[in-house]
mmCIF file of C-alpha atoms in Angstrom:
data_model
loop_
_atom_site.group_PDB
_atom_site.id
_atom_site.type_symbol
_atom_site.label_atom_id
_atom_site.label_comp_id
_atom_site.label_asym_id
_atom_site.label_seq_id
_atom_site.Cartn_x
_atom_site.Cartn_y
_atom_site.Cartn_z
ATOM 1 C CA UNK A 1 6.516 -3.139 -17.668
ATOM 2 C CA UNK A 2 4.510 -6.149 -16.485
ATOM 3 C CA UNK A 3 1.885 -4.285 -15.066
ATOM 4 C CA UNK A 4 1.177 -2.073 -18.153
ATOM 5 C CA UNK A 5 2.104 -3.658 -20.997
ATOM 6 C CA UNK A 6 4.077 -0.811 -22.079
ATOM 7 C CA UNK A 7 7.897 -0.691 -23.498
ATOM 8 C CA UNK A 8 10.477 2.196 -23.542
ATOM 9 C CA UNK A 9 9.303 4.621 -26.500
ATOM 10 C CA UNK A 10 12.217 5.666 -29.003
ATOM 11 C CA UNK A 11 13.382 9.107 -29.704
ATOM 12 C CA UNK A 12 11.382 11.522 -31.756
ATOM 13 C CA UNK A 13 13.472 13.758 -34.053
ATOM 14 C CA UNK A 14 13.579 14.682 -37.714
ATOM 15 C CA UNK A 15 14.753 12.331 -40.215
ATOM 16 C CA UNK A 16 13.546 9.441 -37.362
ATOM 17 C CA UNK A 17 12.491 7.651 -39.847
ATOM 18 C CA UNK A 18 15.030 6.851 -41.598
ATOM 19 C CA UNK A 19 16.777 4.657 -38.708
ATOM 20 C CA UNK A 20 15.910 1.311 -37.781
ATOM 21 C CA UNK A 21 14.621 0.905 -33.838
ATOM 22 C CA UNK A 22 14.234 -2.204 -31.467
ATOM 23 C CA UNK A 23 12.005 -1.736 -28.477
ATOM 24 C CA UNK A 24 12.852 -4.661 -26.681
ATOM 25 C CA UNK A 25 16.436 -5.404 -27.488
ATOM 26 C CA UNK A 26 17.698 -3.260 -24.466
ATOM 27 C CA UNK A 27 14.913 -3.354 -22.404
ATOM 28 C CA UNK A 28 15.300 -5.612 -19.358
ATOM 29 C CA UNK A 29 18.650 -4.180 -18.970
ATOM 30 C CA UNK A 30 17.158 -0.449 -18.350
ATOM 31 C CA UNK A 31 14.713 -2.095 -16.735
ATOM 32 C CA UNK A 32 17.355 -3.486 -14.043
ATOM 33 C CA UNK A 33 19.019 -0.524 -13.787
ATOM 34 C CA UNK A 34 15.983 1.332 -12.383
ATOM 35 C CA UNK A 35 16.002 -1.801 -9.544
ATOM 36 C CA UNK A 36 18.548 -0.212 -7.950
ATOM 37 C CA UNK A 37 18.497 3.672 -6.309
ATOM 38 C CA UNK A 38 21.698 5.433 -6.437
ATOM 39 C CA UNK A 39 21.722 7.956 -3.263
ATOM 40 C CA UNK A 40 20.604 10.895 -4.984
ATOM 41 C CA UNK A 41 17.407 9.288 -6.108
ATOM 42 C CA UNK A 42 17.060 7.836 -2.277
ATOM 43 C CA UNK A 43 17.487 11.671 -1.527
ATOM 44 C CA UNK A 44 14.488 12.358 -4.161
ATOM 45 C CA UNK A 45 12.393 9.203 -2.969
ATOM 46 C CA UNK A 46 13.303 10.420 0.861
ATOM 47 C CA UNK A 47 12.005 13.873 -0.016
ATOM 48 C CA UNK A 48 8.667 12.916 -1.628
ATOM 49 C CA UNK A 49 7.911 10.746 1.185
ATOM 50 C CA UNK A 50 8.323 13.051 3.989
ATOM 51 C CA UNK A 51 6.067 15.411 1.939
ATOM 52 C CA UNK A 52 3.658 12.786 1.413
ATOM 53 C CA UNK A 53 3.496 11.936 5.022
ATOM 54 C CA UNK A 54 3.043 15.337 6.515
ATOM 55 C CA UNK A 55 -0.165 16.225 4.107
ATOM 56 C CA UNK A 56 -1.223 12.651 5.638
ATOM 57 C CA UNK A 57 -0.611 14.869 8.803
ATOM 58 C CA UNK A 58 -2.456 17.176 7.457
ATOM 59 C CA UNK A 59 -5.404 15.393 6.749
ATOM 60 C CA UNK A 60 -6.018 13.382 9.389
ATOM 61 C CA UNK A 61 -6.560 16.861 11.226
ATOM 62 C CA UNK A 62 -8.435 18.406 8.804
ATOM 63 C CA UNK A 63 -11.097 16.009 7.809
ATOM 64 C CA UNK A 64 -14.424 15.722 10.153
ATOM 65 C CA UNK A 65 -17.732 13.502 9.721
ATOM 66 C CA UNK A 66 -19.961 15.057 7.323
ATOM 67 C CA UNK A 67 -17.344 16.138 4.569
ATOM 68 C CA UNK A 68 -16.942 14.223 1.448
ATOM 69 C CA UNK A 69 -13.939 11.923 0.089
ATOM 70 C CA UNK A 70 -12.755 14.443 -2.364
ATOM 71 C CA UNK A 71 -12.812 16.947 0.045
ATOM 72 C CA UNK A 72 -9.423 14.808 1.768
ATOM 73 C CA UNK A 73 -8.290 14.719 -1.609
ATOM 74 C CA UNK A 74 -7.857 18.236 -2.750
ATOM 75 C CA UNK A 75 -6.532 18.908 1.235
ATOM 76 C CA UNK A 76 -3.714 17.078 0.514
ATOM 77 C CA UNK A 77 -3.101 18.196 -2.677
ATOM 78 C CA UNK A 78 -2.795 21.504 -1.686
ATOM 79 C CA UNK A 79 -0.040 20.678 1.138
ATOM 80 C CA UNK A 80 2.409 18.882 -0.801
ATOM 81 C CA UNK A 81 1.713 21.699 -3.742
ATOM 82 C CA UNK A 82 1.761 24.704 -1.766
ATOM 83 C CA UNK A 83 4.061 23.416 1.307
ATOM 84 C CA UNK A 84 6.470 21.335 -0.301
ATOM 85 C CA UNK A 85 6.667 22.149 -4.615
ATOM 86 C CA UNK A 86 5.135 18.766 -5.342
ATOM 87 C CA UNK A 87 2.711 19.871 -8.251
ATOM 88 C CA UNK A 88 1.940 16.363 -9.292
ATOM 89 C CA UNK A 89 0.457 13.205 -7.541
ATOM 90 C CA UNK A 90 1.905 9.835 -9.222
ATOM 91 C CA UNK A 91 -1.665 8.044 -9.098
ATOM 92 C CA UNK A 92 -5.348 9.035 -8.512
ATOM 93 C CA UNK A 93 -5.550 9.687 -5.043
ATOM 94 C CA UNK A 94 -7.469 6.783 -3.102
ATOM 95 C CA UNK A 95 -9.779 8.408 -0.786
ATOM 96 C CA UNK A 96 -12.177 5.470 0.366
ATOM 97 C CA UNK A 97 -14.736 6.529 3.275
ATOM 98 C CA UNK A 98 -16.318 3.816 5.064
ATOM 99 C CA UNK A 99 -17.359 1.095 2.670
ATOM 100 C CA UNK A 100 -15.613 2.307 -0.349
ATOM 101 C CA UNK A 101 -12.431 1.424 1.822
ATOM 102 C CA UNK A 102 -13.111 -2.271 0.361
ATOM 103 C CA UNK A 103 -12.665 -1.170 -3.120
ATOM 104 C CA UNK A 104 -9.172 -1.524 -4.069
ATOM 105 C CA UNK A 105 -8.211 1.278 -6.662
ATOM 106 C CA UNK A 106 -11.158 3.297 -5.585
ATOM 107 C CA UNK A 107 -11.039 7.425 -6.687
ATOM 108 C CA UNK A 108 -11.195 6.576 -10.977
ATOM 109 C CA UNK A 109 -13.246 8.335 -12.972
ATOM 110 C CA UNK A 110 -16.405 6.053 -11.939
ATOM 111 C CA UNK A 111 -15.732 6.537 -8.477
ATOM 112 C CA UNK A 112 -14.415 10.108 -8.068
ATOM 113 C CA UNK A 113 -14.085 10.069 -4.540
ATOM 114 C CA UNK A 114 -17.418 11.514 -3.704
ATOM 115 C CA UNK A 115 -19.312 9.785 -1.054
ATOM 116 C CA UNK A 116 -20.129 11.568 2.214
ATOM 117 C CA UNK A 117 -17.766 10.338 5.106
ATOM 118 C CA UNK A 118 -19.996 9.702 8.158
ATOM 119 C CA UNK A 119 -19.770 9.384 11.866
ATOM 120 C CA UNK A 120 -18.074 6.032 12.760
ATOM 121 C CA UNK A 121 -16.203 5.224 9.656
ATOM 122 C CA UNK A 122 -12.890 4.235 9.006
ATOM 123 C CA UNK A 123 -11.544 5.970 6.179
ATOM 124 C CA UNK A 124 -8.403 4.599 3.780
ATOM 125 C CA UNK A 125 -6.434 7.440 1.906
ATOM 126 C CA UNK A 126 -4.021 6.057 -0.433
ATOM 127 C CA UNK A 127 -2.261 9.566 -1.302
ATOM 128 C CA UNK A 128 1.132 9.755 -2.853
ATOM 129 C CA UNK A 129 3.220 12.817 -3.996
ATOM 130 C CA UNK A 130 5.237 13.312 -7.140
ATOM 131 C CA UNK A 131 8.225 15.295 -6.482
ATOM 132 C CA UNK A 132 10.436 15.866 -10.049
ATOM 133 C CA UNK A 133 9.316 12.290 -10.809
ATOM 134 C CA UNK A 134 10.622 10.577 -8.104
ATOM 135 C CA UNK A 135 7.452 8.859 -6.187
ATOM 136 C CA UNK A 136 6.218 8.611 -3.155
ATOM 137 C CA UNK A 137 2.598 6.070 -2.133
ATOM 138 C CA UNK A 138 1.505 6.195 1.438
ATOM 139 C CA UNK A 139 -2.175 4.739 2.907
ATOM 140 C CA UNK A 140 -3.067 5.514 6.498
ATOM 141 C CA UNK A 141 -6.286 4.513 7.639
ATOM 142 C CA UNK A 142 -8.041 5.575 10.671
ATOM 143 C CA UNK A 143 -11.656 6.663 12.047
ATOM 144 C CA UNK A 144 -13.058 9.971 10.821
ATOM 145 C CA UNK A 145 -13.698 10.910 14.500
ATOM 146 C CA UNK A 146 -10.392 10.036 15.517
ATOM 147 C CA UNK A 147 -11.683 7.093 18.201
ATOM 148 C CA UNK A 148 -11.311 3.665 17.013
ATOM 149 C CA UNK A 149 -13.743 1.357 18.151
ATOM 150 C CA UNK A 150 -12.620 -2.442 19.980
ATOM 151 C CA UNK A 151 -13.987 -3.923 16.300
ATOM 152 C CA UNK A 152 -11.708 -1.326 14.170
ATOM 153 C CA UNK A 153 -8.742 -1.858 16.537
ATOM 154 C CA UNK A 154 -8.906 -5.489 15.697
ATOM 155 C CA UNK A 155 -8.369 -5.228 12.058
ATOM 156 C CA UNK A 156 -6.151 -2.307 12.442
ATOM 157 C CA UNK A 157 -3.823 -3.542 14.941
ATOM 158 C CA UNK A 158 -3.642 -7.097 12.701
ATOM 159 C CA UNK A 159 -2.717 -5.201 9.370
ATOM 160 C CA UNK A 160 -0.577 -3.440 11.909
ATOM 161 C CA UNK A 161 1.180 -6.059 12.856
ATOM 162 C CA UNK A 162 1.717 -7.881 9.309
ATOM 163 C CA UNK A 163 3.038 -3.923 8.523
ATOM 164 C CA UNK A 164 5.475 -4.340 10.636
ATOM 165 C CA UNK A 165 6.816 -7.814 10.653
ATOM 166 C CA UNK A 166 7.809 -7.462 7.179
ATOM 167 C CA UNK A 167 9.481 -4.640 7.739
ATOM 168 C CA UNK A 168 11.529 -5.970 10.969
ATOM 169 C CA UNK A 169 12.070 -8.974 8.658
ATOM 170 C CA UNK A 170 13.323 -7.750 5.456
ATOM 171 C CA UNK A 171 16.551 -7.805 4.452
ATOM 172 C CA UNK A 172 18.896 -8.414 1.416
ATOM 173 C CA UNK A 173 18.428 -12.047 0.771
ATOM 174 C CA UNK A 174 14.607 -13.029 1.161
ATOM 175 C CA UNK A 175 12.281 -13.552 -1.016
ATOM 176 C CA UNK A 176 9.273 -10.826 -1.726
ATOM 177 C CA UNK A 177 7.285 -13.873 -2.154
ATOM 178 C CA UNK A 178 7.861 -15.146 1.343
ATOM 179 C CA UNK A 179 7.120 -11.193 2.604
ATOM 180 C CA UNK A 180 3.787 -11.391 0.930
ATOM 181 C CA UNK A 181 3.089 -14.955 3.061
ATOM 182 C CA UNK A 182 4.779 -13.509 6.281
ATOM 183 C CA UNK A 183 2.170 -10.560 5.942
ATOM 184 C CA UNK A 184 -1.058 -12.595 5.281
ATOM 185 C CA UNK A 185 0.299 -15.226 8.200
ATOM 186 C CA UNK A 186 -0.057 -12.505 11.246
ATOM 187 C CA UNK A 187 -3.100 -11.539 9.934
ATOM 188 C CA UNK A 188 -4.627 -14.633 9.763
ATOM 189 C CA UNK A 189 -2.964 -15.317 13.312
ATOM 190 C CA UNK A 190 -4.833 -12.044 14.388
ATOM 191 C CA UNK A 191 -8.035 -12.591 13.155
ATOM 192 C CA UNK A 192 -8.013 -15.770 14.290
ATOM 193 C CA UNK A 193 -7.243 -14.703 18.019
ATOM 194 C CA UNK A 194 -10.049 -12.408 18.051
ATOM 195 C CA UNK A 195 -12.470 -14.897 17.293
ATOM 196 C CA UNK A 196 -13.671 -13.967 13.640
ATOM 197 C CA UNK A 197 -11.526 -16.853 12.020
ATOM 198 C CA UNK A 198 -11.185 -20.666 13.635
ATOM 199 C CA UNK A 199 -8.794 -23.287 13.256
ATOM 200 C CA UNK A 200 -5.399 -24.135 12.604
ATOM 201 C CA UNK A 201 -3.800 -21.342 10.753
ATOM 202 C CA UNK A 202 -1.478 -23.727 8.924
ATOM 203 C CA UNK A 203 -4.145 -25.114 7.094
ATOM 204 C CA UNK A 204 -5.630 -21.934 6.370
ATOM 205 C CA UNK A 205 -1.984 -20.981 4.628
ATOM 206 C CA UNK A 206 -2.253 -24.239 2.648
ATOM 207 C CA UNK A 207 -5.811 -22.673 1.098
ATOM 208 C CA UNK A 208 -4.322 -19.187 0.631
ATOM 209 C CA UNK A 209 -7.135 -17.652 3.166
ATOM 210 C CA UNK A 210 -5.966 -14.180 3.326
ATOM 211 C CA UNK A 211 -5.632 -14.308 -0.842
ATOM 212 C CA UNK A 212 -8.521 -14.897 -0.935
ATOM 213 C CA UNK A 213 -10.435 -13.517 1.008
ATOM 214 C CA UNK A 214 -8.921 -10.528 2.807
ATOM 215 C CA UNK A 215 -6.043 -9.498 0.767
ATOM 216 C CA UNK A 216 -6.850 -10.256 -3.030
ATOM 217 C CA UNK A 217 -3.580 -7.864 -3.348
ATOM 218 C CA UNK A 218 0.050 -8.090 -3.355
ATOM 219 C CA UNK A 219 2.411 -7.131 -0.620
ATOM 220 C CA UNK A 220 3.648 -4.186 -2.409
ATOM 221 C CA UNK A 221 5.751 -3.098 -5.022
ATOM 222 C CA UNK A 222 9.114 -1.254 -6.893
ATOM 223 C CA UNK A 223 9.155 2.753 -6.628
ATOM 224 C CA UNK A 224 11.239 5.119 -8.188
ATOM 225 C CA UNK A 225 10.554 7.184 -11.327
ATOM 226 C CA UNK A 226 6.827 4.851 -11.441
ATOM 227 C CA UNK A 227 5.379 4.500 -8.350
ATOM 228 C CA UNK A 228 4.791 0.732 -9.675
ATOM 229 C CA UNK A 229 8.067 0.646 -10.724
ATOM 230 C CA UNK A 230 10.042 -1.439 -13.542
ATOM 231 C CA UNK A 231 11.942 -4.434 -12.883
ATOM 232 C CA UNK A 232 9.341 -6.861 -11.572
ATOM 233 C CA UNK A 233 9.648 -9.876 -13.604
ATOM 234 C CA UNK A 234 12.471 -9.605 -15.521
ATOM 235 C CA UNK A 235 13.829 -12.903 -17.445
ATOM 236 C CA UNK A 236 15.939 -14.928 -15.066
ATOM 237 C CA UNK A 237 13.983 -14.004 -11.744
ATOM 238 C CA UNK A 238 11.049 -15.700 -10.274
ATOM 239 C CA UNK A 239 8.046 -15.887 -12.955
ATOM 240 C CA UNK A 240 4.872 -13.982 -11.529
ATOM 241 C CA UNK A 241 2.241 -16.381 -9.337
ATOM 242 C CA UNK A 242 -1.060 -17.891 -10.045
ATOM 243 C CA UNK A 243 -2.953 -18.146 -7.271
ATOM 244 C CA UNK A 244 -5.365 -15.326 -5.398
ATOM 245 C CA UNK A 245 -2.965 -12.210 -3.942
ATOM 246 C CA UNK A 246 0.335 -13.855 -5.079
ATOM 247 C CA UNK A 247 -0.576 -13.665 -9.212
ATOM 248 C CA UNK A 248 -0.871 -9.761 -7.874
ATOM 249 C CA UNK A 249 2.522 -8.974 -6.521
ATOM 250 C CA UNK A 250 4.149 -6.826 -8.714
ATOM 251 C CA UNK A 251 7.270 -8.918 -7.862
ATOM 252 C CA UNK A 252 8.902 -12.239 -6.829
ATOM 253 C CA UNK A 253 12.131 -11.531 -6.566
ATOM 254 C CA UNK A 254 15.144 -11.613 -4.199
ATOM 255 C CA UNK A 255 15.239 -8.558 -1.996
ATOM 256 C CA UNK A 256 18.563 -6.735 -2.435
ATOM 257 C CA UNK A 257 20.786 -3.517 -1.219
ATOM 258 C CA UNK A 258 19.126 -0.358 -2.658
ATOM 259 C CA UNK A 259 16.253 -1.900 -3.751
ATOM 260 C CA UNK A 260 12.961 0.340 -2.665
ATOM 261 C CA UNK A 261 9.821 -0.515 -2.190
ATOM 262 C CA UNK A 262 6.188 0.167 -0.890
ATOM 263 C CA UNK A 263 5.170 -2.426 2.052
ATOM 264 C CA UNK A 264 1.214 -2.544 1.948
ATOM 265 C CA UNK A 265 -0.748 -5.207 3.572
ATOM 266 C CA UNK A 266 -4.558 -5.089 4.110
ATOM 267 C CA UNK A 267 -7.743 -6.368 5.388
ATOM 268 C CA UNK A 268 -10.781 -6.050 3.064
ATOM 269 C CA UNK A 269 -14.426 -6.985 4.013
ATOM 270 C CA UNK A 270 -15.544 -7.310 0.377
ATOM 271 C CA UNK A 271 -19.306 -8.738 -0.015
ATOM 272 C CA UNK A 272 -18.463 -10.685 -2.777
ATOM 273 C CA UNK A 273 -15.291 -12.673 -1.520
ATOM 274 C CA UNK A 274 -17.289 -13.086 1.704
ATOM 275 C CA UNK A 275 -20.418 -14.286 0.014
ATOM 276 C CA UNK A 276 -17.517 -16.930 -2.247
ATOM 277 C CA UNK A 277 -15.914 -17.895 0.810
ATOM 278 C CA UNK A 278 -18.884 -19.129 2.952
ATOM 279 C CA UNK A 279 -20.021 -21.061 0.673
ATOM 280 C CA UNK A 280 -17.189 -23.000 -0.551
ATOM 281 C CA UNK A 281 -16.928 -26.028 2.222
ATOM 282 C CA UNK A 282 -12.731 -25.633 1.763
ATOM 283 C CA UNK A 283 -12.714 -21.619 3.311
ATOM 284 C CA UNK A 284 -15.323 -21.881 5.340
ATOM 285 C CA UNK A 285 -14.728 -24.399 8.198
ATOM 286 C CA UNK A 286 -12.398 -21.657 9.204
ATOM 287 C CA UNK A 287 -14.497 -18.508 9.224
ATOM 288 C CA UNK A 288 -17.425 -17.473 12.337
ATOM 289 C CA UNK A 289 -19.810 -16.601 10.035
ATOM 290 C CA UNK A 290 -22.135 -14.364 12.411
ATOM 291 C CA UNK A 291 -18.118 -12.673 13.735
ATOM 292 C CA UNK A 292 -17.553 -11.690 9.987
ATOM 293 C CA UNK A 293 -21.081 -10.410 8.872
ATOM 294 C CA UNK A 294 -20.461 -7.952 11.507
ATOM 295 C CA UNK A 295 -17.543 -6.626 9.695
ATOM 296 C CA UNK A 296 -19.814 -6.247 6.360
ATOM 297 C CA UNK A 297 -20.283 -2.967 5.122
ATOM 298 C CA UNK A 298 -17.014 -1.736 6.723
ATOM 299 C CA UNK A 299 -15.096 -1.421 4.049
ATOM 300 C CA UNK A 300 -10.903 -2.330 4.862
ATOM 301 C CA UNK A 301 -8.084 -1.502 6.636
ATOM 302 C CA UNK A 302 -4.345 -0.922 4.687
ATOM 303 C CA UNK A 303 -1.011 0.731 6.227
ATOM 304 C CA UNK A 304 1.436 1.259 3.196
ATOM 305 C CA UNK A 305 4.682 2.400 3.707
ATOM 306 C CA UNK A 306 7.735 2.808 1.207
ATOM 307 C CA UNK A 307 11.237 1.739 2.117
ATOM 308 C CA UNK A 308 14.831 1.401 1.304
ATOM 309 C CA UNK A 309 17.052 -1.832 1.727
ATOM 310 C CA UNK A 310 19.901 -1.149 3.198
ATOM 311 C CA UNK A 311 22.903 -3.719 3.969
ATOM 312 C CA UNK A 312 21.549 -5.048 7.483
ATOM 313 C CA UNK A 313 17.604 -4.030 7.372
ATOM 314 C CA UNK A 314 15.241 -1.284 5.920
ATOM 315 C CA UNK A 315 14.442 2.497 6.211
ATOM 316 C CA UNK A 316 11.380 3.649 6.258
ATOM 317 C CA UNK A 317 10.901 6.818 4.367
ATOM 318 C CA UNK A 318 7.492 7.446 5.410
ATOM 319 C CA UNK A 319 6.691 9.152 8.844
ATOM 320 C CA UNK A 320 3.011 9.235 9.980
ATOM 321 C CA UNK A 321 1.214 8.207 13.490
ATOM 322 C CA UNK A 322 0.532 4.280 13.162
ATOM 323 C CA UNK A 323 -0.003 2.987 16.180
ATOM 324 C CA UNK A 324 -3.795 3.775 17.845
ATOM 325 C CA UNK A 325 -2.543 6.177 20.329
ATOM 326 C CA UNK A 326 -0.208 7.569 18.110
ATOM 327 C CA UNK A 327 -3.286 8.514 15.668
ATOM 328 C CA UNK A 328 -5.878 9.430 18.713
ATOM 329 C CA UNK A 329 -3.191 11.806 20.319
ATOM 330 C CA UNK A 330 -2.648 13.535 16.927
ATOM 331 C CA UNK A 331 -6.255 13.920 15.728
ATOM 332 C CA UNK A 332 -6.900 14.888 19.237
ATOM 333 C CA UNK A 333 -4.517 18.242 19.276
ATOM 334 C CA UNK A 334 -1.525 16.521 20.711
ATOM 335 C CA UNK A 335 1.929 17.305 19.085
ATOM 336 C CA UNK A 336 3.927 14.818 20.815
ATOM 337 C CA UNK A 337 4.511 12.269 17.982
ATOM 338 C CA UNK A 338 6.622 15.559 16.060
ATOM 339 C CA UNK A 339 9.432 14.704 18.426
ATOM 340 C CA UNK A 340 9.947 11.638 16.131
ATOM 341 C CA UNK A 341 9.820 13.065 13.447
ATOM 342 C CA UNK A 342 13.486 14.656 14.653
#
């Protein structure tokens, strides 16, 4: 695995020492082989997913100003447990309140997820259940008092929109690579509209903006059996990046039938890529200074979903409210967006 470092490990038995083992010999081919979902995994991934997303549910009614991070956390840990036999999570749940939304695996040991949540914030709750090891790794963001603000619904609505032009766009034949650009393209478009960025947003592509300085991440990722999982960089596909967001994608390569994947993009207002980008003459003739330093201290917006490729377009195995009256309505009481979920 690229990511880890790790290789498969060999069989344990007595008298194992006595053979001869190769780590590496068959590795990219089992590698390749977890690429591509046969139905009954898509049945597993499907499964996990629609777990995942109705805890998300969950949460998003359950959580008020005043509680605490880890409070979200163990809420939907308990749902996918007790409503749906999930007894494992597949990653440290991510539950960033306010300005620990800029930090990008927040929830480790060093940050357990412990801050208060307060009146005002946006909170981003990268949750994902484990269902017989078959993955699932959903983030919703949205405020804690369920009414965004005109400066959240800025940033929301433009990771919104990069959301869902990949997914529109993706198909068997394009490149993750150009996915990843796509995504940081409408936001940069966004932003740019609403008067925090200025300029052509050409030339803002040809400095990798977005890279970095709002998305130091890649676009997503493989999931199956990880929820980063194998296959990325294999030998004969596209070698990984260098430069800010594309040396993290996780990989390069041609999208193909039964591939799945997570589709993640995000907006970060991170102090020290802000602090880097003013003062570097080549990022910032693009950026309003005083329109950004209002956005300090808010911590980030990202809408991950995971997907299948199918022969003409993508499924989306995730279900949760997205749009801002989609989440409003169902923090508010109202049931309506259920008929969807039909």
């Amino acid at each position: 695995n690229s990511d880890s470092g790790k290789t498969a490990r060999p069989a344990a038995f007595d008298g194992m020492s006595e053979f001869k083992t190769d780590r590496s010999i068959l590795h990219d081919e089992m590698a390749e082989l977890r690429v591509y979902k046969t139905q009954m995994e898509m049945e597993a991934l499907r499964y996990a997913a629609k777990i995942s997303s109705e805890a998300h549910m969950h949460v998003m009614r359950t959580m008020k100003p005043g509680m605490r991070e880890y409070q979200a956390e163990a809420s939907f840990l308990h749902h996918t447990y007790f409503y749906g036999g999930a007894r494992h999570v597949c990653y440290t749940c991510i539950a960033g309140g306010g300005p620990s939304g800029a930090v990008l695996h927040y929830g480790h040991a060093g940050a357990p997820n412990n801050q208060l949540i307060r009146d005002g914030d946006m909170v981003l709750f990268d949750f994902g259940a484990e269902y017989y090891c078959f993955c699932s790794d959903i983030t919703c963001s949205w405020p804690i008092n369920g009414k965004f603000t005109e400066k959240q619904k800025i940033i929301y609505n433009a990771v919104l929109r990069a959301n869902t032009s990949v997914f529109n766009a993706l198909k068997p034949g394009v490149s993750w690579r150009d996915m990843h650009l796509l995504a940081n393209r409408v936001t940069l478009e966004d932003l740019t509209a609403a008067g925090i960025l200025k300029g052509n947003v050409d030339d803002m592509m040809k400095v990798n903006l977005c890279g970095r300085l709002f998305q130091p991440h890649g676009l997503g990722h493989f999931i199956g059996c990880d929820v980063h999982d194998v296959g990325g960089y294999l030998k004969g596909h596209p070698e990984r990046d260098t430069q800010p967001g594309l040396r993290s994608l996780r990989t390069a390569r041609q999208v193909k039938e039964n591939m799945c994947l997570t589709i993640e993009p995000g907006c970060y207002f991170i102090d020290f890529l802000i602090d880097q980008a003013l003062a570097d003459p080549e990022l910032s003739k693009f950026i309003v200074a005083e329109r950004i330093n209002e956005y300090r201290g808010t911590g980030g917006v990202r809408l991950e979903d995971d997907v299948i490729v199918h022969r003409d377009g993508a499924e989306c195995m995730s279900k949760v409210p997205r749009t801002v009256e989609e989440i409003e309505a169902w923090m508010a009481g109202d049931d309506s967006f259920l008929a969807k979920l039909k």
